[in-house]
Short mmCIF file of C-alpha atoms and ligand atoms in Angstrom, two decimals:
data_model
loop_
_atom_site.label_atom_id
_atom_site.label_comp_id
_atom_site.label_asym_id
_atom_site.label_seq_id
_atom_site.Cartn_x
_atom_site.Cartn_y
_atom_site.Cartn_z
CA MET A 1 -47.85 4.12 17.16
CA THR A 2 -44.47 3.06 18.52
CA ALA A 3 -42.34 6.13 18.42
CA ILE A 4 -38.75 7.09 19.08
CA GLY A 5 -38.53 9.17 22.26
CA VAL A 6 -36.17 12.15 22.25
CA PHE A 7 -35.46 14.50 25.10
CA ASP A 8 -33.44 17.61 25.74
CA SER A 9 -33.39 20.26 28.42
CA GLY A 10 -35.05 22.69 25.99
CA VAL A 11 -35.42 23.69 22.37
CA GLY A 12 -31.98 22.77 21.07
CA GLY A 13 -32.73 19.04 20.81
CA LEU A 14 -35.10 19.78 17.97
CA THR A 15 -32.00 19.92 15.74
CA VAL A 16 -31.63 16.20 16.51
CA VAL A 17 -35.35 15.65 15.83
CA ALA A 18 -34.92 17.32 12.43
CA ALA A 19 -32.00 15.02 11.59
CA LEU A 20 -33.98 11.95 12.75
CA ALA A 21 -37.08 13.00 10.79
CA GLN A 22 -34.98 13.42 7.66
CA ARG A 23 -33.06 10.16 8.01
CA LEU A 24 -36.06 8.13 9.29
CA PRO A 25 -39.15 9.59 7.57
CA ASP A 26 -41.33 6.61 8.57
CA GLU A 27 -40.69 6.99 12.31
CA SER A 28 -42.95 8.86 14.72
CA ILE A 29 -41.19 10.94 17.36
CA VAL A 30 -42.20 11.90 20.89
CA TYR A 31 -40.10 14.87 22.02
CA LEU A 32 -39.78 16.16 25.55
CA GLY A 33 -38.17 19.55 26.15
CA ASP A 34 -37.60 19.99 29.88
CA THR A 35 -37.93 23.75 29.59
CA ALA A 36 -38.94 24.15 33.25
CA ARG A 37 -35.59 22.84 34.47
CA LEU A 38 -33.28 24.29 31.79
CA PRO A 39 -30.34 24.79 32.03
CA TYR A 40 -28.85 21.40 32.79
CA GLY A 41 -25.40 22.63 31.79
CA SER A 42 -24.57 24.26 35.12
CA LYS A 43 -25.97 21.47 37.32
CA SER A 44 -24.36 18.55 39.12
CA ALA A 45 -24.20 15.01 37.78
CA ALA A 46 -26.60 13.87 40.55
CA THR A 47 -29.24 16.43 39.61
CA VAL A 48 -28.92 15.85 35.85
CA THR A 49 -29.11 12.09 36.43
CA GLN A 50 -32.33 12.53 38.44
CA TYR A 51 -33.88 14.70 35.69
CA THR A 52 -32.77 12.20 33.06
CA ARG A 53 -34.40 9.35 34.99
CA ASN A 54 -37.65 11.32 35.17
CA ASN A 55 -37.55 12.13 31.46
CA LEU A 56 -36.87 8.51 30.50
CA ARG A 57 -39.79 7.38 32.64
CA PHE A 58 -42.07 9.94 30.98
CA LEU A 59 -41.08 8.74 27.50
CA LEU A 60 -41.36 5.05 28.41
CA GLN A 61 -44.85 5.68 29.79
CA ARG A 62 -45.72 6.86 26.28
CA GLY A 63 -44.62 3.52 24.91
CA VAL A 64 -41.51 4.57 23.01
CA LYS A 65 -39.44 1.75 21.50
CA ALA A 66 -36.10 3.60 21.70
CA VAL A 67 -34.72 6.81 23.18
CA VAL A 68 -32.31 9.44 21.95
CA VAL A 69 -30.83 11.65 24.65
CA ALA A 70 -30.33 14.77 22.53
CA CYS A 71 -28.92 16.77 25.44
CA ASN A 72 -25.12 16.68 25.56
CA THR A 73 -25.04 17.40 29.28
CA ALA A 74 -27.43 14.52 30.07
CA SER A 75 -25.56 12.24 27.65
CA ALA A 76 -22.25 13.09 29.32
CA LEU A 77 -23.27 13.11 32.99
CA ALA A 78 -26.28 10.82 33.34
CA LEU A 79 -26.32 8.18 30.63
CA PRO A 80 -23.25 6.30 31.89
CA ASN A 81 -25.08 5.79 35.23
CA LEU A 82 -28.34 4.48 33.77
CA GLU A 83 -29.55 1.29 32.14
CA PRO A 84 -32.69 2.21 30.19
CA GLU A 85 -35.14 -0.57 29.31
CA VAL A 86 -35.11 0.24 25.58
CA PRO A 87 -32.25 0.88 23.13
CA THR A 88 -30.90 4.33 24.00
CA TRP A 89 -28.43 6.60 22.25
CA GLY A 90 -26.65 9.63 23.64
CA VAL A 91 -24.99 12.27 21.47
CA VAL A 92 -21.45 12.21 22.86
CA GLU A 93 -20.24 8.98 21.24
CA PRO A 94 -21.65 9.77 17.76
CA GLY A 95 -20.19 13.30 17.93
CA ALA A 96 -16.80 11.98 19.04
CA ARG A 97 -16.87 9.34 16.28
CA ARG A 98 -17.57 11.99 13.64
CA ALA A 99 -14.76 14.19 15.02
CA ALA A 100 -12.34 11.26 15.04
CA ALA A 101 -13.22 10.59 11.39
CA VAL A 102 -12.54 14.13 10.16
CA CYS A 103 -9.82 15.42 12.49
CA SER A 104 -6.17 15.20 11.55
CA ARG A 105 -4.41 16.58 14.65
CA HIS A 106 -6.20 18.59 17.27
CA VAL A 107 -9.88 18.58 18.31
CA GLY A 108 -11.47 21.50 20.12
CA VAL A 109 -14.58 20.67 22.13
CA ILE A 110 -17.03 23.34 23.24
CA GLY A 111 -19.99 22.64 25.52
CA THR A 112 -21.69 23.56 28.75
CA GLU A 113 -19.71 23.83 31.98
CA SER A 114 -20.92 20.42 33.17
CA THR A 115 -20.19 18.66 29.87
CA VAL A 116 -16.68 20.10 29.70
CA ARG A 117 -16.03 19.31 33.37
CA SER A 118 -17.13 15.68 32.80
CA ASP A 119 -14.44 15.27 30.09
CA ALA A 120 -16.87 12.91 28.31
CA TYR A 121 -15.82 13.97 24.78
CA ALA A 122 -12.11 13.88 25.62
CA LEU A 123 -12.48 10.38 27.10
CA ALA A 124 -14.49 9.14 24.10
CA LEU A 125 -11.91 10.63 21.72
CA ALA A 126 -9.04 9.09 23.70
CA ARG A 127 -10.67 5.68 23.17
CA LEU A 128 -11.50 6.23 19.49
CA ALA A 129 -8.43 8.12 18.31
CA PRO A 130 -5.68 8.22 20.96
CA HIS A 131 -3.31 10.04 18.57
CA LEU A 132 -5.49 13.18 18.56
CA ARG A 133 -4.90 16.10 20.87
CA VAL A 134 -8.07 17.42 22.57
CA SER A 135 -8.67 20.86 24.08
CA SER A 136 -12.00 21.79 25.65
CA ARG A 137 -13.69 25.04 26.57
CA ALA A 138 -16.98 25.75 28.31
CA CYS A 139 -19.08 28.44 26.59
CA PRO A 140 -21.90 29.08 29.09
CA LEU A 141 -23.14 32.31 27.48
CA PHE A 142 -24.05 30.63 24.18
CA VAL A 143 -27.20 28.91 25.52
CA PRO A 144 -28.92 32.10 26.74
CA LEU A 145 -27.88 33.92 23.55
CA VAL A 146 -29.47 31.23 21.40
CA GLU A 147 -32.58 31.11 23.61
CA GLU A 148 -32.80 34.87 23.08
CA GLY A 149 -32.75 34.30 19.32
CA TRP A 150 -29.42 36.10 18.84
CA HIS A 151 -28.10 33.43 16.48
CA ASP A 152 -26.27 35.86 14.26
CA ASP A 153 -25.73 38.98 16.27
CA PRO A 154 -22.60 41.13 16.79
CA VAL A 155 -22.81 40.53 20.55
CA THR A 156 -22.82 36.76 20.04
CA GLU A 157 -19.95 37.08 17.58
CA GLN A 158 -17.87 39.02 20.10
CA VAL A 159 -18.57 36.39 22.76
CA ALA A 160 -17.64 33.63 20.30
CA ARG A 161 -14.36 35.34 19.40
CA ARG A 162 -13.44 35.48 23.08
CA TYR A 163 -14.42 31.86 23.80
CA LEU A 164 -12.73 30.40 20.74
CA ALA A 165 -9.53 32.47 20.86
CA PRO A 166 -7.54 30.04 23.06
CA LEU A 167 -8.66 27.03 21.03
CA LEU A 168 -7.78 28.71 17.73
CA ALA A 169 -4.46 29.89 19.13
CA ALA A 170 -3.73 26.28 20.15
CA GLY A 171 -4.29 25.24 16.51
CA VAL A 172 -7.44 23.11 16.59
CA ASP A 173 -8.45 21.85 13.13
CA THR A 174 -11.84 20.45 14.21
CA LEU A 175 -14.40 21.97 16.54
CA VAL A 176 -17.03 19.75 18.18
CA LEU A 177 -20.25 21.64 18.86
CA GLY A 178 -20.89 19.68 22.06
CA CYS A 179 -24.19 21.27 23.02
CA THR A 180 -27.65 21.09 21.45
CA HIS A 181 -27.82 24.85 20.98
CA TYR A 182 -24.54 25.35 19.19
CA PRO A 183 -25.54 24.02 15.73
CA LEU A 184 -27.85 27.04 15.62
CA LEU A 185 -24.73 29.21 15.79
CA ARG A 186 -23.01 27.28 13.01
CA PRO A 187 -22.69 30.11 10.42
CA LEU A 188 -21.35 32.50 13.06
CA LEU A 189 -18.97 29.90 14.55
CA ALA A 190 -17.74 28.96 11.08
CA ARG A 191 -16.97 32.61 10.41
CA VAL A 192 -15.13 33.03 13.73
CA ALA A 193 -13.24 29.72 13.46
CA GLY A 194 -12.27 30.41 9.85
CA GLN A 195 -11.57 28.06 6.94
CA GLY A 196 -9.43 25.13 7.91
CA VAL A 197 -11.50 24.32 11.02
CA ASP A 198 -14.18 21.64 10.50
CA LEU A 199 -17.29 22.09 12.63
CA VAL A 200 -18.80 18.82 13.85
CA ASP A 201 -22.14 18.24 15.52
CA SER A 202 -23.82 15.01 16.58
CA ALA A 203 -27.24 15.34 14.95
CA ASP A 204 -26.55 13.57 11.64
CA SER A 205 -24.24 10.97 13.18
CA VAL A 206 -26.73 10.03 15.90
CA ALA A 207 -29.55 9.79 13.31
CA GLU A 208 -27.40 7.43 11.25
CA GLU A 209 -26.56 5.29 14.30
CA VAL A 210 -30.22 5.14 15.36
CA ALA A 211 -31.24 4.10 11.81
CA ARG A 212 -28.69 1.27 11.85
CA GLY A 213 -29.55 0.23 15.41
CA LEU A 214 -33.32 0.09 14.83
CA ALA A 215 -32.86 -1.90 11.63
CA ALA A 216 -30.50 -4.36 13.35
CA ALA A 217 -32.93 -4.82 16.27
CA GLY A 218 -35.92 -5.31 13.94
CA LEU A 219 -37.52 -2.18 15.42
CA ALA A 220 -37.65 0.02 12.31
CA ALA A 221 -41.10 1.27 11.25
CA PRO A 222 -42.25 -0.26 7.95
CA PRO A 223 -42.07 2.05 4.91
CA GLY A 224 -45.22 4.14 4.49
CA SER A 225 -46.10 4.06 8.22
CA ALA A 226 -48.44 6.81 9.41
CA VAL A 227 -46.17 9.32 11.13
CA GLU A 228 -47.18 11.37 14.15
CA HIS A 229 -44.83 13.68 16.03
CA HIS A 230 -45.67 14.87 19.55
CA LEU A 231 -43.85 17.75 21.23
CA TYR A 232 -44.08 17.97 25.01
CA VAL A 233 -42.59 20.73 27.16
CA THR A 234 -42.48 21.13 30.94
CA ASP A 235 -42.96 24.89 30.74
CA ALA A 236 -44.72 27.05 28.18
CA SER A 237 -42.61 29.12 25.83
CA SER A 238 -43.81 30.91 22.72
CA GLY A 239 -40.21 30.99 21.49
CA PHE A 240 -40.16 27.21 21.59
CA ALA A 241 -43.31 26.96 19.45
CA ASP A 242 -41.86 29.33 16.82
CA PHE A 243 -38.60 27.47 16.85
CA ALA A 244 -40.35 24.09 16.45
CA GLN A 245 -42.25 25.37 13.43
CA ARG A 246 -39.09 26.77 11.89
CA ILE A 247 -37.24 23.47 12.27
CA LEU A 248 -40.01 20.93 11.70
CA GLY A 249 -42.30 22.86 9.33
CA PRO A 250 -45.66 24.60 9.60
CA ALA A 251 -47.57 21.31 10.03
CA THR A 252 -45.93 20.79 13.44
CA ARG A 253 -48.48 19.89 16.09
CA PRO A 254 -49.03 22.34 18.93
CA LEU A 255 -46.87 21.96 22.04
CA GLU A 256 -48.37 19.96 24.89
CA TRP A 257 -47.52 21.16 28.38
CA VAL A 258 -46.80 18.33 30.82
CA GLU A 259 -45.46 17.87 34.31
CA VAL A 260 -42.56 15.47 34.63
CA THR A 261 -41.69 14.21 38.10
N1 LIG B 1 -29.12 20.80 26.18
C1 LIG B 1 -27.94 21.24 26.85
C2 LIG B 1 -26.72 20.52 26.25
O1 LIG B 1 -26.76 20.04 25.13
C3 LIG B 1 -27.74 22.73 26.72
C4 LIG B 1 -28.73 23.56 27.49
C5 LIG B 1 -28.66 23.36 28.99
O2 LIG B 1 -27.69 23.79 29.64
O3 LIG B 1 -29.58 22.75 29.52
O4 LIG B 1 -25.72 20.41 26.90
#
């Protein structure tokens, strides 16, 4: 089995796994959720880069042929400093490309504190579509609310109204969900943002780019390949197991607990 490796700081990256599994049904996936060291979103670039190095090494030791960094914070802070040995995709560029394709005037970007501080989305958008205005806002409370399972809860809605108010007042017409956890808040965020604001996340765009990249590099699994998904975590979490089953279906293999150093 030569799988695609995917990692995130926790559960949220499974939304990218779901998009990959749908777009690339013949590919096996090895997923690492670094639950022991979550959150990455409040940590420095040096620390996130060190964790990312460790995670890449873990996946490469399992023989993966390509890597998807599903974590926005790691994509923004660490990936530019690293040169992985196999084709590797982050989520910032695909998300920015999708936003540039749908936005007419003003992009709002929401993410963790570290992602927003890095300006990675704004820089990518400035390269791809210099005519667009970009406003960013860190939404640090969203990750714990999603981890708590409060995806559609009045408390989360109140928090969202407060976070999004300045972006909506500034007239954004597109909102980039620049964090793995935010697609899980999509119905609530759509309600708060209102019609006329397109919500963009990276999962489908990165799956499309990986499909094209694997095909171009001659690395795509042949049709009808036996598929095996492995889910590794660095700390046990029953919530993670439930979440994995909800996203990937009841046949999902049990979580394997590993140490990543
Ligand atoms: N995976 C992180 C991201 O996409 C969110 C959770 C965290 O802070 O580690 O930015």
